[in-house]
Short mmCIF file of C-alpha atoms in Angstrom, two decimals:
data_model
loop_
_atom_site.label_atom_id
_atom_site.label_comp_id
_atom_site.label_asym_id
_atom_site.label_seq_id
_atom_site.Cartn_x
_atom_site.Cartn_y
_atom_site.Cartn_z
CA MET A 1 29.09 5.08 31.15
CA SER A 2 26.35 6.36 34.01
CA GLU A 3 23.19 4.08 34.58
CA GLU A 4 21.03 6.98 32.83
CA GLN A 5 23.11 6.54 29.47
CA THR A 6 23.03 2.99 29.57
CA VAL A 7 20.47 1.21 27.36
CA SER A 8 19.80 -2.34 26.41
CA LEU A 9 20.32 -3.74 22.75
CA VAL A 10 16.82 -4.57 22.92
CA ASP A 11 15.92 -0.66 23.30
CA VAL A 12 18.28 0.07 20.29
CA LEU A 13 16.71 -2.83 18.26
CA GLU A 14 13.27 -1.62 18.71
CA GLU A 15 14.39 2.06 16.95
CA ASP A 16 14.28 0.32 13.58
CA GLU A 17 11.07 -2.07 14.26
CA GLU A 18 8.86 0.69 12.25
CA LEU A 19 11.26 0.36 9.21
CA GLU A 20 11.16 -3.40 9.43
CA GLU A 21 7.18 -3.49 9.92
CA GLU A 22 7.00 -1.51 6.68
CA ALA A 23 9.08 -3.77 4.60
CA SER A 24 7.11 -6.86 6.39
CA ALA A 25 3.82 -5.39 5.42
CA VAL A 26 4.59 -5.11 1.67
CA LEU A 27 6.66 -8.24 1.06
CA ALA A 28 5.63 -10.62 3.62
CA GLY A 29 1.98 -10.79 2.16
CA SER A 30 3.56 -12.23 -1.02
CA ASP A 31 5.48 -15.32 -1.82
CA SER A 32 9.19 -14.36 -2.43
CA ASP A 33 9.79 -18.12 -3.65
CA HIS A 34 6.96 -19.09 -5.97
CA CYS A 35 5.63 -17.47 -8.73
CA SER A 36 1.97 -16.41 -8.04
CA TYR A 37 0.72 -17.34 -11.34
CA PRO A 38 -0.87 -20.53 -10.52
CA GLN A 39 -2.99 -18.83 -7.97
CA GLY A 40 -4.58 -16.87 -10.91
CA TYR A 41 -5.70 -13.21 -10.37
CA VAL A 42 -4.38 -12.37 -6.99
CA LYS A 43 -6.70 -10.38 -4.48
CA ARG A 44 -3.61 -8.14 -3.70
CA GLN A 45 0.42 -8.78 -4.11
CA ALA A 46 3.59 -6.80 -4.38
CA LEU A 47 4.19 -6.11 -8.00
CA TYR A 48 7.24 -4.95 -10.14
CA ALA A 49 7.55 -3.99 -13.81
CA CYS A 50 11.00 -4.56 -15.47
CA ASN A 51 12.18 -1.62 -17.75
CA THR A 52 14.93 -4.00 -19.12
CA CYS A 53 12.62 -6.59 -20.78
CA THR A 54 9.31 -4.52 -21.33
CA PRO A 55 10.45 -0.56 -21.72
CA GLN A 56 8.21 2.25 -22.64
CA GLY A 57 7.07 1.78 -26.27
CA GLY A 58 6.29 -1.67 -25.61
CA GLU A 59 3.38 -3.57 -23.97
CA ALA A 60 2.87 -3.15 -20.29
CA ALA A 61 3.80 -6.10 -17.91
CA GLY A 62 3.84 -6.76 -14.17
CA VAL A 63 5.87 -9.69 -12.61
CA CYS A 64 5.33 -10.73 -8.95
CA LEU A 65 7.76 -10.49 -5.98
CA ALA A 66 9.40 -13.95 -6.52
CA CYS A 67 9.87 -13.61 -10.23
CA SER A 68 11.56 -10.05 -9.53
CA TYR A 69 14.24 -11.88 -7.65
CA THR A 70 14.79 -14.93 -9.63
CA CYS A 71 13.96 -13.94 -13.14
CA HIS A 72 14.86 -10.35 -13.27
CA GLU A 73 17.92 -10.04 -10.67
CA GLY A 74 19.88 -7.23 -11.66
CA HIS A 75 17.43 -5.78 -14.12
CA ASP A 76 15.85 -2.35 -14.16
CA LEU A 77 12.65 -2.73 -12.23
CA PHE A 78 9.73 -0.52 -11.07
CA GLU A 79 8.30 -1.05 -7.79
CA LEU A 80 4.72 -0.97 -8.05
CA TYR A 81 3.77 -1.41 -4.39
CA THR A 82 0.78 -3.57 -4.56
CA LYS A 83 -2.13 -4.07 -7.15
CA ARG A 84 -5.22 -6.13 -7.19
CA ASN A 85 -6.63 -8.73 -9.04
CA PHE A 86 -3.26 -9.34 -11.21
CA ARG A 87 -1.73 -12.31 -12.69
CA CYS A 88 1.79 -12.64 -12.95
CA ASP A 89 2.99 -11.84 -16.58
CA CYS A 90 6.54 -12.95 -16.30
CA GLY A 91 7.96 -14.69 -19.45
CA ASN A 92 4.57 -14.54 -21.35
CA ARG A 93 4.33 -13.29 -24.88
CA LYS A 94 5.30 -9.78 -23.71
CA PHE A 95 8.69 -11.18 -22.78
CA SER A 96 10.11 -12.01 -26.12
CA GLU A 97 13.79 -12.80 -24.87
CA LEU A 98 12.92 -14.18 -21.30
CA GLN A 99 11.32 -17.36 -20.03
CA CYS A 100 10.15 -17.52 -16.62
CA LYS A 101 12.23 -19.56 -14.46
CA LEU A 102 9.89 -20.37 -11.73
CA HIS A 103 6.77 -21.12 -13.84
CA PRO A 104 7.31 -21.34 -17.47
CA GLU A 105 3.81 -22.41 -18.71
CA LYS A 106 1.96 -19.28 -19.10
CA ASP A 107 -0.69 -18.21 -21.39
CA ASP A 108 0.06 -15.62 -24.05
CA THR A 109 -1.78 -12.90 -22.05
CA ASN A 110 -3.49 -12.38 -19.15
CA SER A 111 -6.61 -10.48 -20.20
CA LEU A 112 -8.15 -9.33 -16.95
CA ASN A 113 -4.90 -7.59 -15.95
CA LYS A 114 -5.18 -3.78 -15.75
CA TYR A 115 -2.19 -1.42 -16.77
CA SER A 116 -1.25 2.06 -16.21
CA HIS A 117 1.74 4.25 -16.97
CA ASN A 118 2.75 3.17 -13.29
CA PHE A 119 4.22 -0.09 -15.15
CA PHE A 120 6.58 2.33 -17.06
CA GLY A 121 7.55 3.94 -13.86
CA LEU A 122 5.58 7.03 -14.56
CA TYR A 123 3.03 8.42 -11.72
CA CYS A 124 0.36 10.89 -10.67
CA THR A 125 -1.38 13.21 -13.06
CA CYS A 126 1.95 14.86 -14.01
CA ARG A 127 3.19 11.63 -15.24
CA ARG A 128 6.80 11.87 -13.64
CA PRO A 129 9.03 9.17 -12.56
CA TYR A 130 9.44 8.51 -8.48
CA PRO A 131 12.04 9.25 -7.34
CA ASP A 132 12.16 12.26 -9.93
CA PRO A 133 15.67 13.56 -10.29
CA ASP A 134 14.24 16.93 -11.67
CA ASP A 135 11.68 17.38 -8.85
CA GLN A 136 13.25 19.00 -5.77
CA VAL A 137 9.93 19.56 -3.82
CA GLN A 138 9.59 16.94 -0.91
CA ASP A 139 6.04 15.68 -1.42
CA GLU A 140 4.48 12.54 -0.52
CA MET A 141 2.87 9.97 -3.09
CA ILE A 142 -0.81 8.75 -2.12
CA GLN A 143 -2.66 5.90 -3.91
CA CYS A 144 -6.06 5.97 -5.31
CA VAL A 145 -8.03 2.91 -3.95
CA VAL A 146 -9.69 2.93 -7.45
CA CYS A 147 -7.49 3.19 -10.21
CA GLU A 148 -4.46 2.66 -7.74
CA ASP A 149 -2.04 5.40 -9.52
CA TRP A 150 0.23 7.25 -6.94
CA LEU A 151 -0.48 10.90 -6.92
CA HIS A 152 1.50 13.69 -5.58
CA GLY A 153 -0.10 15.39 -2.45
CA ARG A 154 0.04 19.00 -4.25
CA HIS A 155 -1.69 17.58 -7.24
CA LEU A 156 -4.70 16.09 -5.55
CA GLY A 157 -6.88 18.97 -5.72
CA CYS A 158 -7.25 19.36 -2.23
CA ALA A 159 -5.41 19.56 1.46
CA VAL A 160 -4.03 16.43 2.56
CA PRO A 161 -5.64 15.52 6.11
CA ASP A 162 -3.64 14.16 9.27
CA CYS A 163 -3.16 10.52 9.79
CA VAL A 164 -3.44 9.84 6.05
CA GLU A 165 -1.98 6.35 6.43
CA MET A 166 -5.17 5.45 8.15
CA GLN A 167 -7.56 6.55 5.44
CA GLU A 168 -8.09 5.63 1.95
CA MET A 169 -8.02 8.26 -1.01
CA ILE A 170 -10.24 8.52 -4.47
CA CYS A 171 -8.79 10.68 -6.81
CA GLU A 172 -10.98 13.64 -8.56
CA SER A 173 -10.74 11.49 -11.82
CA CYS A 174 -12.33 8.47 -10.46
CA MET A 175 -14.89 10.20 -8.39
CA ASN A 176 -15.85 12.04 -11.87
CA GLN A 177 -16.07 9.06 -13.42
CA HIS A 178 -18.29 7.23 -11.01
CA VAL A 179 -20.32 10.13 -9.98
CA PHE A 180 -22.56 8.37 -7.14
CA LEU A 181 -19.63 8.32 -5.08
CA TRP A 182 -19.86 12.09 -4.64
CA ALA A 183 -23.42 11.04 -2.69
CA TYR A 184 -21.24 9.01 -0.40
CA ALA A 185 -18.47 11.99 -0.28
CA ALA A 186 -21.01 14.37 1.33
CA HIS A 187 -21.67 12.42 4.26
CA LEU A 188 -19.02 9.92 4.64
CA ALA A 189 -15.89 11.15 3.68
CA VAL A 190 -12.90 12.98 5.75
CA GLN A 191 -14.16 16.80 6.21
CA GLY A 192 -11.92 19.59 5.03
CA PRO A 193 -12.04 22.95 6.89
CA ALA A 194 -14.45 24.51 4.81
CA LEU A 195 -17.12 21.59 4.81
CA GLN A 196 -16.79 21.47 8.71
CA THR A 197 -17.71 25.14 8.89
CA LYS A 198 -20.82 24.21 6.96
CA GLU A 199 -21.82 21.64 9.07
CA GLU A 200 -21.62 23.41 12.17
CA LYS A 201 -24.61 25.40 11.15
CA GLY A 202 -27.09 22.65 10.04
CA GLU A 203 -28.35 19.77 11.96
CA GLN A 204 -27.57 16.48 11.35
CA SER A 205 -29.10 13.31 12.05
CA GLU A 206 -27.36 10.28 13.76
CA ALA A 207 -26.79 8.53 10.36
CA GLY A 208 -25.18 11.65 8.89
CA VAL A 209 -28.35 12.59 6.77
CA PRO A 210 -30.16 15.78 7.45
CA LYS A 211 -33.34 15.82 9.15
CA LYS A 212 -36.23 16.42 6.89
CA GLU A 213 -39.09 18.90 8.03
CA GLU A 214 -42.02 17.58 9.70
CA LYS A 215 -45.00 17.93 7.80
CA GLY A 216 -48.76 18.00 9.06
CA ASP A 217 -50.18 15.65 6.79
CA GLU A 218 -48.56 12.41 6.44
CA VAL A 219 -48.98 10.63 3.11
CA VAL A 220 -50.17 7.07 3.48
CA GLU A 221 -48.67 4.69 0.87
CA PRO A 222 -51.15 1.81 -0.61
CA SER A 223 -50.73 -1.41 1.22
CA CYS A 224 -49.40 -3.14 -1.74
CA LYS A 225 -46.53 -0.51 -2.39
CA ARG A 226 -45.83 -1.03 1.43
CA SER A 227 -45.44 -4.51 1.30
CA ARG A 228 -42.89 -4.33 -1.41
CA GLN A 229 -40.78 -1.81 0.53
CA GLU A 230 -40.81 -3.69 3.74
CA ALA A 231 -39.81 -6.93 1.77
CA GLU A 232 -36.83 -5.37 0.31
CA PRO A 233 -33.90 -3.54 2.32
CA SER A 234 -33.86 0.19 1.89
CA CYS A 235 -31.33 1.59 -0.28
CA ARG A 236 -28.89 3.72 1.71
CA LEU A 237 -27.50 5.29 -1.38
CA LYS A 238 -30.89 6.49 -2.68
CA ALA A 239 -31.52 7.87 1.15
CA LEU A 240 -28.27 10.11 0.82
CA GLN A 241 -29.12 10.99 -2.69
CA GLU A 242 -32.62 12.34 -1.55
CA ALA A 243 -31.29 14.00 1.54
CA GLY A 244 -29.62 16.31 -1.22
CA GLN A 245 -26.36 17.44 1.08
CA LYS A 246 -24.04 19.13 -1.40
CA THR A 247 -20.42 19.13 -1.07
CA ASP A 248 -17.82 20.64 -3.42
CA GLN A 249 -17.42 18.11 -6.12
CA SER A 250 -13.83 18.70 -6.93
CA GLY A 251 -10.36 17.12 -6.03
CA ALA A 252 -9.45 14.32 -4.26
CA VAL A 253 -11.47 12.75 -1.64
CA PHE A 254 -10.16 11.10 1.53
CA TRP A 255 -12.26 8.31 3.39
CA PRO A 256 -11.98 7.34 7.11
CA SER A 257 -11.41 3.95 8.34
CA GLY A 258 -14.35 1.61 7.99
CA TRP A 259 -16.11 3.59 5.46
CA ARG A 260 -16.34 0.89 3.07
CA SER A 261 -18.69 -0.81 5.72
CA ARG A 262 -21.24 2.06 5.38
CA LEU A 263 -21.76 1.64 1.76
CA CYS A 264 -25.02 0.43 0.45
CA SER A 265 -25.06 -3.62 -0.33
CA CYS A 266 -28.81 -3.52 -1.57
CA SER A 267 -29.19 -5.55 -4.67
CA THR A 268 -29.67 -2.64 -6.92
CA CYS A 269 -26.25 -1.01 -5.64
CA GLN A 270 -24.44 -4.50 -5.92
CA VAL A 271 -25.12 -4.44 -9.71
CA GLN A 272 -24.43 -0.83 -9.98
CA LEU A 273 -20.75 -1.50 -8.31
CA ALA A 274 -20.44 -4.58 -10.29
CA GLY A 275 -20.99 -2.78 -13.60
CA ALA A 276 -18.58 0.07 -12.89
CA GLY A 277 -16.05 -2.63 -11.60
CA LEU A 278 -16.02 -1.25 -8.42
CA SER A 279 -17.39 -4.46 -6.21
CA PHE A 280 -14.15 -4.66 -4.38
CA LEU A 281 -15.24 -1.52 -2.26
CA LEU A 282 -17.76 -3.76 -0.41
CA ASP A 283 -14.70 -5.81 0.78
CA GLU A 284 -12.90 -4.59 3.85
CA ALA A 285 -10.48 -7.19 3.17
CA ASP A 286 -9.37 -5.51 -0.29
CA THR A 287 -7.92 -2.71 1.53
CA VAL A 288 -3.92 -1.85 1.50
CA LEU A 289 -4.08 -1.78 5.44
CA ALA A 290 -5.79 -5.21 5.47
CA TYR A 291 -3.14 -6.47 3.26
CA GLU A 292 0.05 -5.03 5.11
CA ASN A 293 -1.52 -6.37 8.41
CA LYS A 294 -1.87 -9.99 6.89
CA GLY A 295 2.05 -9.37 5.97
CA LYS A 296 3.12 -8.34 9.45
CA SER A 297 1.06 -11.31 10.86
CA ASN A 298 2.65 -13.90 8.55
CA GLU A 299 6.32 -12.38 9.24
CA GLN A 300 5.58 -12.61 13.12
CA ARG A 301 4.53 -16.27 12.56
CA GLN A 302 7.57 -17.15 10.64
CA GLN A 303 9.94 -15.50 13.12
CA GLY A 304 8.61 -17.20 16.14
CA HIS A 305 10.91 -17.10 19.16
CA ASP A 306 14.15 -15.63 18.43
CA PRO A 307 17.02 -17.39 19.95
CA LEU A 308 19.23 -14.68 19.69
CA MET A 309 17.24 -11.98 21.78
CA SER A 310 17.66 -14.54 24.29
CA ALA A 311 21.05 -15.04 24.30
CA LEU A 312 21.39 -11.43 24.46
CA ASP A 313 20.08 -11.50 28.08
CA ASN A 314 22.74 -13.63 29.16
CA LEU A 315 25.35 -11.20 27.98
CA ASN A 316 27.06 -8.94 30.71
CA ARG A 317 26.58 -5.02 30.09
CA VAL A 318 29.99 -4.64 28.65
CA GLN A 319 29.34 -7.20 26.11
CA GLN A 320 25.88 -5.77 25.12
CA LEU A 321 27.52 -2.25 25.13
CA GLU A 322 30.28 -3.54 22.49
CA ILE A 323 27.30 -5.01 20.23
CA ILE A 324 25.54 -1.95 20.50
CA HIS A 325 28.39 0.28 19.06
CA GLY A 326 28.97 -2.37 16.15
CA TYR A 327 25.34 -2.47 15.45
CA ASN A 328 24.96 1.48 15.12
CA ASP A 329 27.89 1.25 12.99
CA MET A 330 26.51 -1.30 10.81
CA LYS A 331 23.00 0.35 10.81
CA THR A 332 24.66 3.62 9.55
CA GLU A 333 26.49 1.94 6.81
CA LEU A 334 23.41 0.03 5.82
CA LYS A 335 21.37 3.08 5.70
CA ASP A 336 24.17 4.84 3.15
CA PHE A 337 23.99 1.65 1.32
CA LEU A 338 20.40 1.52 0.55
CA GLN A 339 20.05 5.29 -0.02
CA THR A 340 22.21 4.85 -3.16
CA PHE A 341 19.51 2.24 -4.55
CA ALA A 342 16.69 4.82 -3.72
CA ALA A 343 18.57 7.44 -5.38
CA GLU A 344 19.01 5.48 -8.58
CA GLY A 345 15.35 3.95 -8.48
CA LYS A 346 16.92 0.56 -8.02
CA VAL A 347 15.58 -2.53 -6.43
CA VAL A 348 17.58 -4.27 -3.83
CA THR A 349 18.13 -7.62 -4.38
CA SER A 350 19.14 -10.67 -2.09
CA ASP A 351 22.59 -10.48 -3.62
CA ASP A 352 23.41 -7.14 -3.15
CA ILE A 353 22.29 -7.60 0.74
CA ARG A 354 24.47 -10.63 1.12
CA GLN A 355 27.45 -8.66 -0.77
CA PHE A 356 26.92 -5.90 2.09
CA PHE A 357 27.17 -8.29 4.89
CA GLU A 358 30.08 -10.09 3.50
CA GLN A 359 32.08 -6.66 3.30
CA GLN A 360 30.87 -6.14 7.01
CA SER A 361 32.24 -9.55 7.81
CA ARG A 362 35.75 -8.93 6.09
CA LYS A 363 35.71 -5.37 8.04
CA ARG A 364 35.22 -6.87 11.45
CA ARG A 365 37.78 -9.60 10.64
CA ARG A 366 40.13 -6.92 10.14
CA ALA A 367 39.34 -4.79 13.12
CA ASP A 368 40.64 -5.16 16.59
CA SER A 369 37.16 -5.15 18.04
CA GLY A 370 37.67 -6.78 21.52
CA PRO A 371 37.90 -10.13 22.84
CA PHE A 372 33.77 -10.67 22.09
CA PHE A 373 34.39 -10.40 18.47
CA SER A 374 37.67 -12.26 18.30
#
């Protein structure tokens, strides 16, 4: 093999780094060994719904990552990705024939949990399963940050912008339910082509609020009113509403990174957000991106220094190439193995992975793979 064609094992391993990070992002932010019930309503965690224990037609229920492994192994599970402010239901009154193995002492129900058709394996306004065996259209699913439902890109009622993984989306239904969000959307949201064209014709101030026309006569407010206004912080939402900039109030809205920090947090707006159940919008740590970054950091701390990578540096090139070929073969077989689970909508359990590697081990023992593997 020529020098140009030779790669190190580290180079090969880095090709799958993105896939590994995605798995770490979702799962490493949650505890895989202990039921999360004692933690109360967890700010954000990976959740599953069990179609075996709580099928459609019954009461919706969700279980934590650890319970999905320990209490529902081999069951038909729906992966819900992550949900906020949820307490594990595993083994409570909704599970008539199952007791939680990790934390059996639970209240009958968790009254503050919020459920949707997602807990029965249905998503989007079309209320279809994912993956959908009857839908041949390749389309990405995007989660609304308010209702946390997953919607097909083609059902959002708007164009999906580039770099969507770095943005947040609020679906049209949630925007119309909380109409004050449209005032923010006119100034803070990711702009579509039509809105960009309109803004090129108008002048904007630095804060994103159109400049008001200057008037010759300045109105002087009474001193008592001025003192009250100076004592209270100005309401950013009210200023945006008074600016009167219009936006097309239809379709989902995409929001850029950091948009939550630009929402008004005056006392009036805090009361309004709390009343609408939207206080989490003022919390940057509530975002899925923040949860994923926490999961990646946890995984990196747990891994620490990898002695395997150090050992590879001490191998000669022939030995490294033999490992590369073996790794590539295993990677192909692993992807084929996992695709069967994805096609059937099943969750991969630890036993499934263990069986896969046991099969690989038996294959290596039967094969004549050279002195390094003998």
